PDB file of C-alpha atoms in Angstrom:
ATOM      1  CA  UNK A   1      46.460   4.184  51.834  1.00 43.00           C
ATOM      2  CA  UNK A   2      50.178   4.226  52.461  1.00 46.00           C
ATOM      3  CA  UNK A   3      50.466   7.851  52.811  1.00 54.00           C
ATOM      4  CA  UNK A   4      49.913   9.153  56.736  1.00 57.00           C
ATOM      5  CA  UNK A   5      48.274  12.040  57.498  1.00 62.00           C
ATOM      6  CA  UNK A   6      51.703  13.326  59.010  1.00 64.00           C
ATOM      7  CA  UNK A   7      52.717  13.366  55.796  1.00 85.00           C
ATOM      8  CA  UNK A   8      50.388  15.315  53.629  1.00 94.00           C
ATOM      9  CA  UNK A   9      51.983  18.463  51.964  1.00 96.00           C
ATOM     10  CA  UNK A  10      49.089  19.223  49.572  1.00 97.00           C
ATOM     11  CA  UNK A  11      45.819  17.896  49.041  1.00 97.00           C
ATOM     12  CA  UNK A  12      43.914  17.453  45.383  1.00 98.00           C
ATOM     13  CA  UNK A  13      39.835  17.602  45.180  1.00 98.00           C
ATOM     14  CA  UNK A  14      37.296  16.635  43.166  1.00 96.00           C
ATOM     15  CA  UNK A  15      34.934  19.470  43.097  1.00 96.00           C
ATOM     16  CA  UNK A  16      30.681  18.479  42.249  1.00 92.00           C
ATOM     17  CA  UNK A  17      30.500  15.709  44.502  1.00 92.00           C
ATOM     18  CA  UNK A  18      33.364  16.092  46.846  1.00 95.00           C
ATOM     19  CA  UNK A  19      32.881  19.671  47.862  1.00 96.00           C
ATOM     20  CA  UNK A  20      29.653  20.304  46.375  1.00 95.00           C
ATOM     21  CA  UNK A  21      26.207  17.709  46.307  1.00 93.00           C
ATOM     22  CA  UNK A  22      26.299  18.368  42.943  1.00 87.00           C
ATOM     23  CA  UNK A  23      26.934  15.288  41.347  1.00 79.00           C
ATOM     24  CA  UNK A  24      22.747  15.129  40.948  1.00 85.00           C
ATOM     25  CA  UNK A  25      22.481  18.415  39.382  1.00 89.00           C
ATOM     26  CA  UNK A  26      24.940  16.858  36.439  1.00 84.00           C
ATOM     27  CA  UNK A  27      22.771  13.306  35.721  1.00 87.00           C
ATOM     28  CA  UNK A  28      19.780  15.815  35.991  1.00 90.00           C
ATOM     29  CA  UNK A  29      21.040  17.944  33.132  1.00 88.00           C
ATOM     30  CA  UNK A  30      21.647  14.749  30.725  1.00 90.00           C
ATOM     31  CA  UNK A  31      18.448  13.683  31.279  1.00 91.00           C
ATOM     32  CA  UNK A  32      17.006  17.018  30.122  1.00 92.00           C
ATOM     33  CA  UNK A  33      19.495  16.783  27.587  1.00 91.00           C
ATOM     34  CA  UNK A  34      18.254  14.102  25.980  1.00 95.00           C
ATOM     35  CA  UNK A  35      14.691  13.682  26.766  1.00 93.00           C
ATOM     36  CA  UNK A  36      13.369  14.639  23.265  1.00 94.00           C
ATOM     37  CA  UNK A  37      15.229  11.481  21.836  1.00 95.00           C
ATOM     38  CA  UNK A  38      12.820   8.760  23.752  1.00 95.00           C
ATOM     39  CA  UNK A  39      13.553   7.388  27.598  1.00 94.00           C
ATOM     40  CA  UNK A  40      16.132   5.103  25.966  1.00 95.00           C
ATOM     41  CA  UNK A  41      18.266   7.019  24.616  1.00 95.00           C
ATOM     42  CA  UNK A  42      17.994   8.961  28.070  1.00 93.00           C
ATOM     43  CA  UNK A  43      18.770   5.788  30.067  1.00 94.00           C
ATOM     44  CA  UNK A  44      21.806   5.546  27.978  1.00 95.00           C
ATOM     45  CA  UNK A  45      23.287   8.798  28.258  1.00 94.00           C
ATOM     46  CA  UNK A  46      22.875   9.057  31.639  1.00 91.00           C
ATOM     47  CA  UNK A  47      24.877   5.520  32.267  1.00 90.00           C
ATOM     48  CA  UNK A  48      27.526   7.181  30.181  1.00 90.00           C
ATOM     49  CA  UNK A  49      27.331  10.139  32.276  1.00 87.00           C
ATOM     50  CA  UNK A  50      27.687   8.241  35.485  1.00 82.00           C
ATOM     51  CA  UNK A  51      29.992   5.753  34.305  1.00 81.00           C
ATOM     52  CA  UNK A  52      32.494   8.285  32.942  1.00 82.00           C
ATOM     53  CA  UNK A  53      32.280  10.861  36.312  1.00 73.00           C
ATOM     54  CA  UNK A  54      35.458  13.057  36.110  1.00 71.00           C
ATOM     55  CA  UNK A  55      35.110  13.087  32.170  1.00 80.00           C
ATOM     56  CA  UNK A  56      34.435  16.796  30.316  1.00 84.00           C
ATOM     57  CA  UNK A  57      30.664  16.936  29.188  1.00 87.00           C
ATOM     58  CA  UNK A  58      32.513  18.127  25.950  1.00 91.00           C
ATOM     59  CA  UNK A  59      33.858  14.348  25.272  1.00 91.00           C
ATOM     60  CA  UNK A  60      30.503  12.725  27.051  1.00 91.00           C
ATOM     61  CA  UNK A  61      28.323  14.911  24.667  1.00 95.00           C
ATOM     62  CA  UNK A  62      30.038  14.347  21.690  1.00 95.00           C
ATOM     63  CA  UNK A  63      30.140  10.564  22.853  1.00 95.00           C
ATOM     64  CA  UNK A  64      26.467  10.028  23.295  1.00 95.00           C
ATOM     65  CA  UNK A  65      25.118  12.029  19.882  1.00 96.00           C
ATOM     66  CA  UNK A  66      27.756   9.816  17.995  1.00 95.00           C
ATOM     67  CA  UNK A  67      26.705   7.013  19.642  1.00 95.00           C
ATOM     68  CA  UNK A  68      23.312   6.992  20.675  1.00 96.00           C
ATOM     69  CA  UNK A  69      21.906   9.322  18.130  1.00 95.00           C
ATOM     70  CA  UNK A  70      24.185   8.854  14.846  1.00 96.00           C
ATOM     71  CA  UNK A  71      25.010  12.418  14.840  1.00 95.00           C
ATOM     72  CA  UNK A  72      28.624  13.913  14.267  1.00 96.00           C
ATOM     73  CA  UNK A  73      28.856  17.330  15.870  1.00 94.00           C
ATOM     74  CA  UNK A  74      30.621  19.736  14.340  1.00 95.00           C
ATOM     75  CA  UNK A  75      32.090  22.401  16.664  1.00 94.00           C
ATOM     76  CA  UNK A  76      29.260  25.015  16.668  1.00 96.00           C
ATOM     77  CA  UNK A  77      26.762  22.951  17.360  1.00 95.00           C
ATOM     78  CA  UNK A  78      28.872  21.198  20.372  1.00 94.00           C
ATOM     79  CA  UNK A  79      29.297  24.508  21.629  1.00 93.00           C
ATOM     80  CA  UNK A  80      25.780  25.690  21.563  1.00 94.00           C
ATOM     81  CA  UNK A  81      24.911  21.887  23.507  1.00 95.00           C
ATOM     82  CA  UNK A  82      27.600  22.477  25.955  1.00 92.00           C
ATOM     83  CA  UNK A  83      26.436  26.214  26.731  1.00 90.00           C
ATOM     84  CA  UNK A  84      22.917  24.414  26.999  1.00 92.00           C
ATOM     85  CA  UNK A  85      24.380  22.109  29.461  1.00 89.00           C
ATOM     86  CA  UNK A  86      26.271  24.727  31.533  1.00 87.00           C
ATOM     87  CA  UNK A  87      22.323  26.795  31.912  1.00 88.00           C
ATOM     88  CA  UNK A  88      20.765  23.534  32.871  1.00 88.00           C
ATOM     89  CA  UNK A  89      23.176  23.451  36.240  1.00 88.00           C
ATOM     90  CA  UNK A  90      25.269  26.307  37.029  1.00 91.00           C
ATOM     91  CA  UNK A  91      22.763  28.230  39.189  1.00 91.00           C
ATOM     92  CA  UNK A  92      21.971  24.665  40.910  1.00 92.00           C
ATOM     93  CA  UNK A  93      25.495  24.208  41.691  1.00 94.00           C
ATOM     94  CA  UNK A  94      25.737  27.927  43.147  1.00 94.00           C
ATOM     95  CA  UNK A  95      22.858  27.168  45.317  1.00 94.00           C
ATOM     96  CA  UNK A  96      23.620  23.067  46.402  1.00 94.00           C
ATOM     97  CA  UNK A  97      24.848  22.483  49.562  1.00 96.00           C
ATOM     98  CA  UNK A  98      27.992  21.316  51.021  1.00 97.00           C
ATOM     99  CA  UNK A  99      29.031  17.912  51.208  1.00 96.00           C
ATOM    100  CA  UNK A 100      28.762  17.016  54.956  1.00 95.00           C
ATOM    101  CA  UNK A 101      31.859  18.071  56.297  1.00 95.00           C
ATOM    102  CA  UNK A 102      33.441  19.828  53.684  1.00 96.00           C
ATOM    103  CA  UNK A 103      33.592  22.930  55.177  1.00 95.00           C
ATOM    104  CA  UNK A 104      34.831  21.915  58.074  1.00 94.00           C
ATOM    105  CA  UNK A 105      37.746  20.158  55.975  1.00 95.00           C
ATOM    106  CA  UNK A 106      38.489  23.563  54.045  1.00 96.00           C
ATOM    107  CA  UNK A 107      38.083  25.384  56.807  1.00 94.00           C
ATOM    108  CA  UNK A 108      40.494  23.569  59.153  1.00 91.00           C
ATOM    109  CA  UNK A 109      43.205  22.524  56.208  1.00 93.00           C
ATOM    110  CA  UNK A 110      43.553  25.491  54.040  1.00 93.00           C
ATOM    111  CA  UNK A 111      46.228  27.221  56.373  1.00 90.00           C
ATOM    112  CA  UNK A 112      47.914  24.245  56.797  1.00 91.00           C
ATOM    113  CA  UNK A 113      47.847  22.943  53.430  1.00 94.00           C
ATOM    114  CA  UNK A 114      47.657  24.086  49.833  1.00 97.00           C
ATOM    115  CA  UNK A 115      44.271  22.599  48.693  1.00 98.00           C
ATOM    116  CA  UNK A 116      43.639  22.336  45.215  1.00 98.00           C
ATOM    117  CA  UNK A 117      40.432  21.822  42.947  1.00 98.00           C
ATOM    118  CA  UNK A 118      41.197  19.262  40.387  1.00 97.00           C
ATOM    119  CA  UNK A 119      38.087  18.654  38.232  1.00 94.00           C
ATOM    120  CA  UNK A 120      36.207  18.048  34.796  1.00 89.00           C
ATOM    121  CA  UNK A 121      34.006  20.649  35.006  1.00 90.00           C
ATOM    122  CA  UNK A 122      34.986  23.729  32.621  1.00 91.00           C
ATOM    123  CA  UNK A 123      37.521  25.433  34.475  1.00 95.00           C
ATOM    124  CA  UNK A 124      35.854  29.579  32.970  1.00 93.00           C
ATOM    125  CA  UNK A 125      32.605  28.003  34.560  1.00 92.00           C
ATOM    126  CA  UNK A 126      33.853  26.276  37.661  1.00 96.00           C
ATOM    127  CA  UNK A 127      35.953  29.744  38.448  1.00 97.00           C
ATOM    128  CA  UNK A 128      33.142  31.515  38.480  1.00 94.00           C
ATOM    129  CA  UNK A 129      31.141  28.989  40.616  1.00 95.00           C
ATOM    130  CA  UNK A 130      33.462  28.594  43.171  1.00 97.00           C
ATOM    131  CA  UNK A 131      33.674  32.832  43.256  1.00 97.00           C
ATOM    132  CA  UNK A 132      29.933  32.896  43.255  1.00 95.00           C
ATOM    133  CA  UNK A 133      29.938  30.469  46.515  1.00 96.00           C
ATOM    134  CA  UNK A 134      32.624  32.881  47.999  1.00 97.00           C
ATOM    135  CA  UNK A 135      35.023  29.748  48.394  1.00 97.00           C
ATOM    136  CA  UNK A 136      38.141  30.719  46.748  1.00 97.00           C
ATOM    137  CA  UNK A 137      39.926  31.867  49.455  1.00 97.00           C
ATOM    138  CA  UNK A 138      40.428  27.970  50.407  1.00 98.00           C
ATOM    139  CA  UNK A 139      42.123  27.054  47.492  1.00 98.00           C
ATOM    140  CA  UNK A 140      45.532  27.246  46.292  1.00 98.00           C
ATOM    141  CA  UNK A 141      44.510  26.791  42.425  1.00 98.00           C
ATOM    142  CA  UNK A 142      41.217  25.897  40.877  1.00 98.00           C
ATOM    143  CA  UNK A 143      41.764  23.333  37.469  1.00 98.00           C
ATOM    144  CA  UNK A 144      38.958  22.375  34.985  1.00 95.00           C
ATOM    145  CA  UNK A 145      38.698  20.930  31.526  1.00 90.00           C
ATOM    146  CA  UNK A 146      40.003  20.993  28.819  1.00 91.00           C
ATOM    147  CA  UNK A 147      43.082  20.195  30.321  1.00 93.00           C
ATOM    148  CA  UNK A 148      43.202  16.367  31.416  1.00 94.00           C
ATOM    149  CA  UNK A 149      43.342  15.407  35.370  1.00 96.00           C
ATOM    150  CA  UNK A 150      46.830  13.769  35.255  1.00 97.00           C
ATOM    151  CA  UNK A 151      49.169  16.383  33.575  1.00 97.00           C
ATOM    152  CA  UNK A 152      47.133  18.890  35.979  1.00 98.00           C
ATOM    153  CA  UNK A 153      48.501  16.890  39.096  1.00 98.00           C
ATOM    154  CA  UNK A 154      52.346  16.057  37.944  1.00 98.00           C
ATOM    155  CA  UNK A 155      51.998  20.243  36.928  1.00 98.00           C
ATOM    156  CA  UNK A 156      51.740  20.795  40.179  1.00 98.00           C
ATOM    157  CA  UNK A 157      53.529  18.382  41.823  1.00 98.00           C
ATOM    158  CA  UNK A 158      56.289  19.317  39.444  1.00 98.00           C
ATOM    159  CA  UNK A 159      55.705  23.235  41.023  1.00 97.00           C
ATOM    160  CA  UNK A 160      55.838  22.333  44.538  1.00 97.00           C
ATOM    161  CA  UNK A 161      58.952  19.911  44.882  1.00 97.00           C
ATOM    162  CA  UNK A 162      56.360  16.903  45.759  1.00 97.00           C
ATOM    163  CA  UNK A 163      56.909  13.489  45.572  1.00 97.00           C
ATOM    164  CA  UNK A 164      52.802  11.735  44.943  1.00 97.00           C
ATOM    165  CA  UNK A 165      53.642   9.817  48.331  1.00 96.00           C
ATOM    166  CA  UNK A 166      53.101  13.639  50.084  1.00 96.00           C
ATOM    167  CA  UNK A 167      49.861  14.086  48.629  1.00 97.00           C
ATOM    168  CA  UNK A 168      46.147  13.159  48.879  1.00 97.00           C
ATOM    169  CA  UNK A 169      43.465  13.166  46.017  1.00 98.00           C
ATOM    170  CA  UNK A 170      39.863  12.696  47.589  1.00 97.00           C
ATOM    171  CA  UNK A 171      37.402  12.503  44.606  1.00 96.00           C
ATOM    172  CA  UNK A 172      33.963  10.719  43.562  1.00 92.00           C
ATOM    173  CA  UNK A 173      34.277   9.254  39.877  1.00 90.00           C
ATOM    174  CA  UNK A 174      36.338   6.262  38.356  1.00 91.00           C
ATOM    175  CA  UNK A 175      38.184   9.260  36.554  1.00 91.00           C
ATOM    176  CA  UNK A 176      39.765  10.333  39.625  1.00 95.00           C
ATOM    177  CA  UNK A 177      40.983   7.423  40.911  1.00 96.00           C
ATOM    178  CA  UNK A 178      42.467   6.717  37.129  1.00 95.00           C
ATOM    179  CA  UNK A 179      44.654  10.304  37.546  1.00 96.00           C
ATOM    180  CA  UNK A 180      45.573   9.449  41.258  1.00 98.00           C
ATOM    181  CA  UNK A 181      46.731   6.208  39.937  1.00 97.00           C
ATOM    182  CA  UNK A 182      48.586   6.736  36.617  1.00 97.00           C
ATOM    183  CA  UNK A 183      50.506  10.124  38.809  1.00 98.00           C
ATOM    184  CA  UNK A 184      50.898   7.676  41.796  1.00 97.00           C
ATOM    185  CA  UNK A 185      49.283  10.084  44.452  1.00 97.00           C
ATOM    186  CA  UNK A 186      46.987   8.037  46.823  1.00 96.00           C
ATOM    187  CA  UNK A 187      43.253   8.387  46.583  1.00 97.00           C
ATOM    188  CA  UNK A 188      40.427   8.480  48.887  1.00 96.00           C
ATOM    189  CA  UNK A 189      36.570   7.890  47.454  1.00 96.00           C
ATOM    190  CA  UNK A 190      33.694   9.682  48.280  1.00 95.00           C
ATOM    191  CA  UNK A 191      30.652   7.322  48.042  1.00 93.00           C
ATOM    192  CA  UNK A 192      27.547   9.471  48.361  1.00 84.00           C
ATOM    193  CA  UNK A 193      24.198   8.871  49.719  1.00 79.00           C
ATOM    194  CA  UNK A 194      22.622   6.509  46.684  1.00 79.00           C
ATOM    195  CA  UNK A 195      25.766   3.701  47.723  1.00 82.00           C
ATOM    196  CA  UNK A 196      27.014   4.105  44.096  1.00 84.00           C
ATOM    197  CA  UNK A 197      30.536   3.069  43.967  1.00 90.00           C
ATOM    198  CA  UNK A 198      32.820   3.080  41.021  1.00 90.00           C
ATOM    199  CA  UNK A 199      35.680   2.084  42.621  1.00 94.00           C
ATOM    200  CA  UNK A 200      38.511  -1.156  42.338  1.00 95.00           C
ATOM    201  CA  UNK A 201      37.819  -3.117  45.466  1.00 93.00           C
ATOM    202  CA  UNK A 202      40.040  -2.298  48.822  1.00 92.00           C
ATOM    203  CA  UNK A 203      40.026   1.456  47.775  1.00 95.00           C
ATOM    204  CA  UNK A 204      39.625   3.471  50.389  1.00 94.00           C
ATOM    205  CA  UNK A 205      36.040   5.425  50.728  1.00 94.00           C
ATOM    206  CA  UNK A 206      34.410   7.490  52.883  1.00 94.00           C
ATOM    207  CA  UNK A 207      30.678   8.495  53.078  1.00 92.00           C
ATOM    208  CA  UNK A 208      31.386  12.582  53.467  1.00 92.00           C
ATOM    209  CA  UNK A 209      34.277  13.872  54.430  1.00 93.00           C
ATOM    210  CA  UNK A 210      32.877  14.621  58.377  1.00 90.00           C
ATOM    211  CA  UNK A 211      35.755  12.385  59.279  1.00 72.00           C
ATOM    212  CA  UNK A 212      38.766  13.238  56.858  1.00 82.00           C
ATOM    213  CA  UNK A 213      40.654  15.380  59.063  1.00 65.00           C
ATOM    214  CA  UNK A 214      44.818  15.630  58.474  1.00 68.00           C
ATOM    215  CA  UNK A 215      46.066  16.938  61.179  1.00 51.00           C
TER     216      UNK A 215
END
């Protein structure tokens, strides 16, 4: 990572996964999802789902009825799937815990350093999560789908007078590194408990974020 702490003048995060041990919750709700379609057309949704981490449920929803089912969704009835979804896991979210050291990391950055959320959850539902877990006061801005990760990051950069060199995104899906990468802003991965790791090899990763301090 050529970027030194020293350096740092704003920090991008992933949000279920990277803040939250959420990332479960999520490949939980596809599997409820699509249980009434047989266990392989569940097996195959949820390797979409973990395969595409980062990517709206929107697109991944649409994705697997096309796909796996042979079903075109109009917009109604993606809506009505999607609101489905967001009952499944909200309240689970609300109530998951912290990533290991996360709160320490928000805690002991957010004076220092705007910290912003930079995910593809739906930003309505992740604003009121993140209110609901009393955790907005840490964050600078909170960003969720529709809008895409990249044009999120070079908005802000744009904002602030950053080059990507000054900045830091930590997330846990192949998504994020792709919008650290194509904006040029170094990246650190979370890999969680189950090992899984989506990442190019000689990417940086940490285990929790116990160690990612900046100061």
């Amino acid at each position: 990572m050529p970027t030194t702490a020293s350096m740092i003048e704003a920090v991008f995060l992933d949000f279920d996964g990277v803040i939250v041990e959420s990332a479960d919750i999520k490949t939980a709700a596809f599997h409820a999802m699509y249980r009434a379609y047989g266990e392989a057309v569940v097996e195959r949704a949820v390797a979409h789902h973990r395969a595409n981490g980062g990517i709206s449920r929107r697109k991944k929803i649409r994705h697997c009825h096309r796909t796996l089912l042979g079903i075109e969704l109009a917009e109604a009835d993606l809506d009505r799937l999607c609101h489905r979804f967001s009952m499944l896991v909200e309240d689970a979210v609300v109530e998951a815990p912290l990533v290991p050291g996360a709160g320490d990391f928000l805690a002991s950055h957010h004076r220092r350093l705007p910290l912003y959320v930079v995910s593809g959850t739906p930003e309505t539902e992740l604003l009121r999560i993140v209110e609901r877990r009393d955790l907005g006061r840490f964050f600078a801005e909170v960003h969720g789908s529709p809008r895409e990760k990249p044009p999120i990051i070079q908005g802000i950069l744009a904002k602030l007078g950053l080059t990507p060199e000054q900045t830091l995104f930590v997330g846990d899906a192949r998504t994020d590194y792709d919008a650290a990468d194509a904006c040029g802003v170094p990246f650190v991965g979370r890999v969680g408990t189950d090992g899984f790791n989506p990442f190019p090899p000689q990417t940086r990763v940490v285990r929790d974020l116990v160690g990612l301090m900046l100061a």
